[in-house]
PDB file of C-alpha atoms in Angstrom:
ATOM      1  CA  UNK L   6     -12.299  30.958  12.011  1.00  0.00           C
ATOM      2  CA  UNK L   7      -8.915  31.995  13.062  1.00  0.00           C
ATOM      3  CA  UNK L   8      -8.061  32.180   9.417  1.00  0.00           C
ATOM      4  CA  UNK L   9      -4.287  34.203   9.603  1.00  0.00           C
ATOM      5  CA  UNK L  10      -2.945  32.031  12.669  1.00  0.00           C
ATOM      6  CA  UNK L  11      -4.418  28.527  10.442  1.00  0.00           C
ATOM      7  CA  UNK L  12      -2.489  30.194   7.069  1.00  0.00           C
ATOM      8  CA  UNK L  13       0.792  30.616   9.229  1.00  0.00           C
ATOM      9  CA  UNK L  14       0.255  27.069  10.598  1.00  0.00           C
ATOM     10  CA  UNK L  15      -0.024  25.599   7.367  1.00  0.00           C
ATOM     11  CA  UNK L  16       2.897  27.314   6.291  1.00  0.00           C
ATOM     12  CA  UNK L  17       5.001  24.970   8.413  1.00  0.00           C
ATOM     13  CA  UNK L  18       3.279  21.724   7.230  1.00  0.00           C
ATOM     14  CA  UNK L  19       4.382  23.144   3.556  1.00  0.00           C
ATOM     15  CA  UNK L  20       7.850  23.790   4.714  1.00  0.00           C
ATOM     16  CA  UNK L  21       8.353  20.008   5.839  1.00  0.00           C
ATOM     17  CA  UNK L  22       6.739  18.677   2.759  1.00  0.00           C
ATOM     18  CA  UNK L  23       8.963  20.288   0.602  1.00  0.00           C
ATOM     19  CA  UNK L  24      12.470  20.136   2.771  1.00  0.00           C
ATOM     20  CA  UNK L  25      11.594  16.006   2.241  1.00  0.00           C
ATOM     21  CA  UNK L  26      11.424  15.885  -0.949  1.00  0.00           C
ATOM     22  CA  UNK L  27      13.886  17.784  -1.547  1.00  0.00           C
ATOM     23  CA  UNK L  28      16.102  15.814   0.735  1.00  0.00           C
ATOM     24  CA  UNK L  29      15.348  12.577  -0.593  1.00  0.00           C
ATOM     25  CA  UNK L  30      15.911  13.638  -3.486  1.00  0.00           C
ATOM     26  CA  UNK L  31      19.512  14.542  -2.840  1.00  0.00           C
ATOM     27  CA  UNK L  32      19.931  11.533  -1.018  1.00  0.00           C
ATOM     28  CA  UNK L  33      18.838   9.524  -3.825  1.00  0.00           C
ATOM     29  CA  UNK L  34      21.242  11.676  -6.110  1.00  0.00           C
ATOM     30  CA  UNK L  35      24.366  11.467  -3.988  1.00  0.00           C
ATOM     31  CA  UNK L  36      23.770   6.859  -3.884  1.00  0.00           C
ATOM     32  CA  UNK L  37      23.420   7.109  -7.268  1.00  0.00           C
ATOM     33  CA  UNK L  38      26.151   9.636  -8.199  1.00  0.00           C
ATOM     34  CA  UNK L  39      29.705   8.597  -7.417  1.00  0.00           C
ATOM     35  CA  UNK L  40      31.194  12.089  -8.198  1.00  0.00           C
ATOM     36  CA  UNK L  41      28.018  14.144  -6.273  1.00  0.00           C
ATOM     37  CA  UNK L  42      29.105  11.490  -3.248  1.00  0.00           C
ATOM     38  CA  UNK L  43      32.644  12.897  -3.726  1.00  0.00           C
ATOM     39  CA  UNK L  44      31.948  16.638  -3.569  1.00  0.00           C
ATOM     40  CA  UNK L  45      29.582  15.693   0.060  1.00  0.00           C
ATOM     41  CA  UNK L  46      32.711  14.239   1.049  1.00  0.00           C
ATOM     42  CA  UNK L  47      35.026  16.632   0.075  1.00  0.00           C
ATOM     43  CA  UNK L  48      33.326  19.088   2.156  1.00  0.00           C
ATOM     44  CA  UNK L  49      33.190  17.873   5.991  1.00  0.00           C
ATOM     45  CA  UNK L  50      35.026  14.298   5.744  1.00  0.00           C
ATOM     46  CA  UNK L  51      31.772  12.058   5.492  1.00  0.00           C
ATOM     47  CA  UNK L  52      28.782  12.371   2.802  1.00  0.00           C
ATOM     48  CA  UNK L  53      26.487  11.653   5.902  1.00  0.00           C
ATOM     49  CA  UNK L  54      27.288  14.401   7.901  1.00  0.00           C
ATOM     50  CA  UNK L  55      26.941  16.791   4.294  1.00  0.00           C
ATOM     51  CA  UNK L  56      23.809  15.417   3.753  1.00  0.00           C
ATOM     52  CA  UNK L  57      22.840  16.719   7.303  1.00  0.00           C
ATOM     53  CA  UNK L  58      23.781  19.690   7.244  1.00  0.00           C
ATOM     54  CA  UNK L  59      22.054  20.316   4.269  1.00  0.00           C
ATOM     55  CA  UNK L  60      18.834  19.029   5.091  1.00  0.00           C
ATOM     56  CA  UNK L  61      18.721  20.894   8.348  1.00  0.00           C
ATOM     57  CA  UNK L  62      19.677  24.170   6.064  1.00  0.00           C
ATOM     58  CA  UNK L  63      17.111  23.070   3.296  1.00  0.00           C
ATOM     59  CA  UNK L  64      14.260  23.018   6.334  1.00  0.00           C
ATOM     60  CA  UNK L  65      15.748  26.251   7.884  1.00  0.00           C
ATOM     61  CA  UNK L  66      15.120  27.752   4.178  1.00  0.00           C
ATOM     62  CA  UNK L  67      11.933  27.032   3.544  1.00  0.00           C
ATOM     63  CA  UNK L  68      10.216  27.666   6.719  1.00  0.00           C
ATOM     64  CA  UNK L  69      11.610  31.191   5.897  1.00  0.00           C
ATOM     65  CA  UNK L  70      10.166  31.100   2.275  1.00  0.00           C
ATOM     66  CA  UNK L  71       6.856  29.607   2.889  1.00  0.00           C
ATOM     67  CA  UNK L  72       6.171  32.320   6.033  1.00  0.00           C
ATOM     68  CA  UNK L  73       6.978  35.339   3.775  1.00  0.00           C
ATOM     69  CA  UNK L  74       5.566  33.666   0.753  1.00  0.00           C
ATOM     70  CA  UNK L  75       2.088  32.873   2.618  1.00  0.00           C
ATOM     71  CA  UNK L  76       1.624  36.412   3.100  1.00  0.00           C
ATOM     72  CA  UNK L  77       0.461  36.760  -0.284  1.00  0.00           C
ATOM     73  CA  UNK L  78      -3.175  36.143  -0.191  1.00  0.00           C
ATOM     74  CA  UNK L  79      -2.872  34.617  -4.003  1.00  0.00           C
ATOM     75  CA  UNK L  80      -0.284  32.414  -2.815  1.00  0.00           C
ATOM     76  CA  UNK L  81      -2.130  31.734  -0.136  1.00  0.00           C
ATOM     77  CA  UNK L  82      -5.067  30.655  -1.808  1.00  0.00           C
ATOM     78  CA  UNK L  83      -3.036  28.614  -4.629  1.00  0.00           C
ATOM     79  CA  UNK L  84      -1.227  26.568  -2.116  1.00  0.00           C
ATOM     80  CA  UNK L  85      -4.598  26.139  -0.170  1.00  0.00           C
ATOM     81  CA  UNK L  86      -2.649  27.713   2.967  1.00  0.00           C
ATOM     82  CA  UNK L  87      -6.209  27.354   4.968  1.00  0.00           C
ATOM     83  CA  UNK L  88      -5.832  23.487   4.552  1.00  0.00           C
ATOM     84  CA  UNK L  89      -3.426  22.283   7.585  1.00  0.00           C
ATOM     85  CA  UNK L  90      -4.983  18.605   7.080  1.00  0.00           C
ATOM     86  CA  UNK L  91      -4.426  18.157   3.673  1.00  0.00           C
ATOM     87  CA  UNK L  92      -0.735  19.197   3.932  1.00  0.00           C
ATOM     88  CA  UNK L  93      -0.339  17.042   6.594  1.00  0.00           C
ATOM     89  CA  UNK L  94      -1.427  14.427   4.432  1.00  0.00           C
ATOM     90  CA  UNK L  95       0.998  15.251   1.625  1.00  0.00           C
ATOM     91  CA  UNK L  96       3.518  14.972   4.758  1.00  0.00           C
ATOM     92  CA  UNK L  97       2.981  11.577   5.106  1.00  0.00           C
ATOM     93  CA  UNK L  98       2.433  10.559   1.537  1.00  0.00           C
ATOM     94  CA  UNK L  99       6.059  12.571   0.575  1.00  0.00           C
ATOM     95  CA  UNK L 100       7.826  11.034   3.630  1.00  0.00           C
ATOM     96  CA  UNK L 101       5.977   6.991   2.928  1.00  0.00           C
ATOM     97  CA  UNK L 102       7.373   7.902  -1.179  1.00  0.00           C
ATOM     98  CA  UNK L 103      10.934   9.279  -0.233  1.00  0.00           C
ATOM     99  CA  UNK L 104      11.554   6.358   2.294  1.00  0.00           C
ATOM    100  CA  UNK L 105      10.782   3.901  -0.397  1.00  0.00           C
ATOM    101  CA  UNK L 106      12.374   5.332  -3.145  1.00  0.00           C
ATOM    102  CA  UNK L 107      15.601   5.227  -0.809  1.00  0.00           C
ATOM    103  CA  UNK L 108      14.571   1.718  -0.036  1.00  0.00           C
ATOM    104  CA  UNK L 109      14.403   1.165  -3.349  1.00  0.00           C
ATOM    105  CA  UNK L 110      17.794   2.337  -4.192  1.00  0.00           C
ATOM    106  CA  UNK L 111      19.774   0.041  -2.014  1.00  0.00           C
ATOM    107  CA  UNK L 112      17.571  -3.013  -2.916  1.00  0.00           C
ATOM    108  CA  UNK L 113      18.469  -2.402  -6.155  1.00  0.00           C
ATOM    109  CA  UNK L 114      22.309  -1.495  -5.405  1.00  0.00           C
ATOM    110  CA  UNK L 115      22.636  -4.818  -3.668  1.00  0.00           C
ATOM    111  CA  UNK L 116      20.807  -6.776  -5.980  1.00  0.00           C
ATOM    112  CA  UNK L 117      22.980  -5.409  -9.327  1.00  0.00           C
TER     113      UNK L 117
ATOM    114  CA  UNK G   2      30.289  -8.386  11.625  1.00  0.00           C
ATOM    115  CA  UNK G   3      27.324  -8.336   9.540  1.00  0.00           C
ATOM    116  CA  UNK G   4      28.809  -8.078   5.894  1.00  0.00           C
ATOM    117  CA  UNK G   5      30.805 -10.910   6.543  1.00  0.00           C
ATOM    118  CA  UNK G   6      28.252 -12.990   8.189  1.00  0.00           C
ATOM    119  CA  UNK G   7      25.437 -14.544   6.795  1.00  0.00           C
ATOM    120  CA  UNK G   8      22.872 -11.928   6.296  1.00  0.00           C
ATOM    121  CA  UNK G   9      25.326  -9.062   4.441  1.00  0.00           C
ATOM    122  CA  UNK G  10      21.760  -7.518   3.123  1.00  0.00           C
ATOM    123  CA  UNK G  11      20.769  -6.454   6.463  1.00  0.00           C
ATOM    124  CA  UNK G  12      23.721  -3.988   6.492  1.00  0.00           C
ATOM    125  CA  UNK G  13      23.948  -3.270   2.593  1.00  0.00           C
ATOM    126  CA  UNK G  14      19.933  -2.419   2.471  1.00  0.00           C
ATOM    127  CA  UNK G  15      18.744  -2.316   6.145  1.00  0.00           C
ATOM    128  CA  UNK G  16      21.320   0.128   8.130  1.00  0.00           C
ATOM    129  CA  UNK G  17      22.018   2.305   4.675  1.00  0.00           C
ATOM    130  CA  UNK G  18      18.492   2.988   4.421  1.00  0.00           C
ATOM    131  CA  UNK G  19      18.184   3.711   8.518  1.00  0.00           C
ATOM    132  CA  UNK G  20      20.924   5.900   8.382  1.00  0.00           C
ATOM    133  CA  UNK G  21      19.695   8.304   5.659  1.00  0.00           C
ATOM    134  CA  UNK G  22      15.875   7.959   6.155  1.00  0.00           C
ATOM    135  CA  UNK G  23      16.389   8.591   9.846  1.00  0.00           C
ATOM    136  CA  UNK G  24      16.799  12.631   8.724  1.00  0.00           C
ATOM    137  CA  UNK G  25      13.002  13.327   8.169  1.00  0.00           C
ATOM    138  CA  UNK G  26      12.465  12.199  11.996  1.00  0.00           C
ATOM    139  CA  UNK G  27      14.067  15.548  13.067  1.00  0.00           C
ATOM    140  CA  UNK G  28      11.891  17.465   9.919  1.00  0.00           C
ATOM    141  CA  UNK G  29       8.774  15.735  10.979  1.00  0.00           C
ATOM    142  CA  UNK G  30       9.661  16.245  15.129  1.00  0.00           C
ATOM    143  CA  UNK G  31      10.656  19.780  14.733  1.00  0.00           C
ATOM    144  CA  UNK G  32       7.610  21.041  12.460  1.00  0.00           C
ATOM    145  CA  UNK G  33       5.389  18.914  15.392  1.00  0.00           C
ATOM    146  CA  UNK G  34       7.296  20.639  18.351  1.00  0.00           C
ATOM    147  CA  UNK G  35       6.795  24.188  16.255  1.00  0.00           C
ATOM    148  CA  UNK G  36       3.427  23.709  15.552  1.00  0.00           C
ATOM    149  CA  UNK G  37       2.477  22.802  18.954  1.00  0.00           C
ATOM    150  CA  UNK G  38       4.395  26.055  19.890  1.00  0.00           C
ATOM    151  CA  UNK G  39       2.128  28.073  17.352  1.00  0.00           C
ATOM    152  CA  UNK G  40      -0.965  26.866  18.171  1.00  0.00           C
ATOM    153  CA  UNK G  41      -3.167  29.017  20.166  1.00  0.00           C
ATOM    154  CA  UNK G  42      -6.439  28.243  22.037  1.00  0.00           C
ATOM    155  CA  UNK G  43      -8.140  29.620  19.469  1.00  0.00           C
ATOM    156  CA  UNK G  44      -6.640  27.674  16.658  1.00  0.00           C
ATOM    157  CA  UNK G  45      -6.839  24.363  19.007  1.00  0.00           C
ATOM    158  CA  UNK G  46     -11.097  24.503  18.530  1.00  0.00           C
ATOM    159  CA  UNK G  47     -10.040  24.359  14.367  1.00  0.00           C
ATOM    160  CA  UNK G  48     -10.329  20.787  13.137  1.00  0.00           C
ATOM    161  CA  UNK G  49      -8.517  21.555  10.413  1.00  0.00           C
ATOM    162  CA  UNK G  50      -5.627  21.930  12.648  1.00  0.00           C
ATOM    163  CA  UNK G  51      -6.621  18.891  15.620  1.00  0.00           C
ATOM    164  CA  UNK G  52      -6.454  16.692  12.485  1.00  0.00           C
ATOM    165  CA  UNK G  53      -3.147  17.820  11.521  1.00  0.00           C
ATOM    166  CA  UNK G  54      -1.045  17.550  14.716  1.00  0.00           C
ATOM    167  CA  UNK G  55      -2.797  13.777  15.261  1.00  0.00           C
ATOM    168  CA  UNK G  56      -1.430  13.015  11.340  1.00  0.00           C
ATOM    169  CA  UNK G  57       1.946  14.433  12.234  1.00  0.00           C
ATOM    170  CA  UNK G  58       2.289  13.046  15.973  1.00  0.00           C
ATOM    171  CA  UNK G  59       1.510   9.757  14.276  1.00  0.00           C
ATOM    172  CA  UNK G  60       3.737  10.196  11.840  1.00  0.00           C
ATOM    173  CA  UNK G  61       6.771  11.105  14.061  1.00  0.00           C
ATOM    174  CA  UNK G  62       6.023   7.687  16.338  1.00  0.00           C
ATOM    175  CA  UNK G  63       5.826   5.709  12.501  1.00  0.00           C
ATOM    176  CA  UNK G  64       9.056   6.690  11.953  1.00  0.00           C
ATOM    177  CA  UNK G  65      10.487   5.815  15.419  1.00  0.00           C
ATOM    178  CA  UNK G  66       8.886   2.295  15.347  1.00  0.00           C
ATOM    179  CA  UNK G  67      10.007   1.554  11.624  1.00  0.00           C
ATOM    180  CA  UNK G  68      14.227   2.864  13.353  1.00  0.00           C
ATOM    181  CA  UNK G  69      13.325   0.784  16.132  1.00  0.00           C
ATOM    182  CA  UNK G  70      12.705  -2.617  13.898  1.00  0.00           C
ATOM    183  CA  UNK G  71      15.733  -1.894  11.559  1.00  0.00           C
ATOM    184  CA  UNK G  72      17.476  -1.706  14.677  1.00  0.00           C
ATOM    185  CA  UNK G  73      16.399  -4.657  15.865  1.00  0.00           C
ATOM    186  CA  UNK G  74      16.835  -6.522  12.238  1.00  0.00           C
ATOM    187  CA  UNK G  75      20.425  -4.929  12.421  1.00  0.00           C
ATOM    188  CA  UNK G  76      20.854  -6.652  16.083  1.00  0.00           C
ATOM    189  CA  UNK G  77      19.823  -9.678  14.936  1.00  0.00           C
ATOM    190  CA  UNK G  78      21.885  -9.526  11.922  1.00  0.00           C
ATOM    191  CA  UNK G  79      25.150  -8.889  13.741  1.00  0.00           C
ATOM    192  CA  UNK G  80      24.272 -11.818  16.502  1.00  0.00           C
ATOM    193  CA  UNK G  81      24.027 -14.538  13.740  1.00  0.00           C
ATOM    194  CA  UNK G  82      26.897 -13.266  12.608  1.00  0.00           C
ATOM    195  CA  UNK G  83      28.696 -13.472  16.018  1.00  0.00           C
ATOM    196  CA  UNK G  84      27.393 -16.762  15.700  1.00  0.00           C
ATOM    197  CA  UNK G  85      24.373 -16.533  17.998  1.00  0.00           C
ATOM    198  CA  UNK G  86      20.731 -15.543  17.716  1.00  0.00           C
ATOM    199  CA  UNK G  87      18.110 -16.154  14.951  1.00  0.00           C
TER     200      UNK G  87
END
């Protein structure tokens, strides 16, 4: 078992798990916060295009962290680096919860 | 069109929600297109990691169907309020 080459592949799969919640989370934050909204827009004209940047910055980031941070074998074998499935899993499960919650934000919006 | 037609939801929930969950597609795509890059023959023969670029792959074409039928509910939406379609 290739087990430093499945480690660094995992690392990836922990990266995108992480970059989407954290994104959804700020996309939740800047819907339901009129002044966060403000400060997106403040800095390149539209909240969108703020809320791009940052994700692509936020994935950029933690690809970084999680291939230094995986070289720790402790890490490692907290985060169950040697598990490429299961992270994929918590992929979709993070992306399925994120879309919904943003779903559910707008439902709601529309419906107050 | 579509706010002031008959369907105003399908802009108000529909293309807010396609316009902001539409930035995992590139997360998801690029982690697929850099783990594809990673993988070596070697690492190919782990299930482990078969299983995870199939979950991923699948996930990236979810994601692209689900933009393709807010799309289309968008279409629709801004044809009825043209005064055509369904």
């Amino acid at each position: 078992m290739n087990h430093t080459g499945i480690v660094r592949f995992t690392a990836l799969f922990m990266g995108a798990v992480f970059s989407v919640l954290l994104t959804g989370c700020i996309l939740i934050a800047h819907e339901i916060s009129d002044p966060l909204r403000q400060v997106f827009v403040s800095l390149t004209g539209h909240h969108w295009i703020t809320v791009s940047i940052l994700s692509g910055l936020i994935f950029i980031a933690f690809l970084i962290f999680f291939a230094y941070a995986i070289r720790s074998e402790r890490i490692a074998r907290v985060m169950k680096a040697d598990r490429p499935f299961m992270w994929s899993v918590l992929l979709v499960i993070s992306t399925l919860l994120m879309t919904g919650l943003v779903l559910a934000v707008y439902v709601l919006r529309y419906n107050a | 069109i579509i706010l002031s037609g008959p369907q105003p939801w399908a802009h108000e929930i529909i293309m807010e929600t396609k316009e902001h969950v539409f930035l995992f597609l590139p997360i998801v795509s690029i982690l697929l297109a850099l783990g594809l890059y990673s993988i070596n023959p070697g690492l190919m023969n782990e299930d482990q990691v078969r299983r995870a670029v199939v979950v991923t792959a699948a996930l990236a074409l979810f994601m692209v169907i689900l933009m393709l039928v807010m799309g289309s509910v968008l279409s629709n939406a801004a044809l009825t309020g043209q005064g055509g379609g369904s």
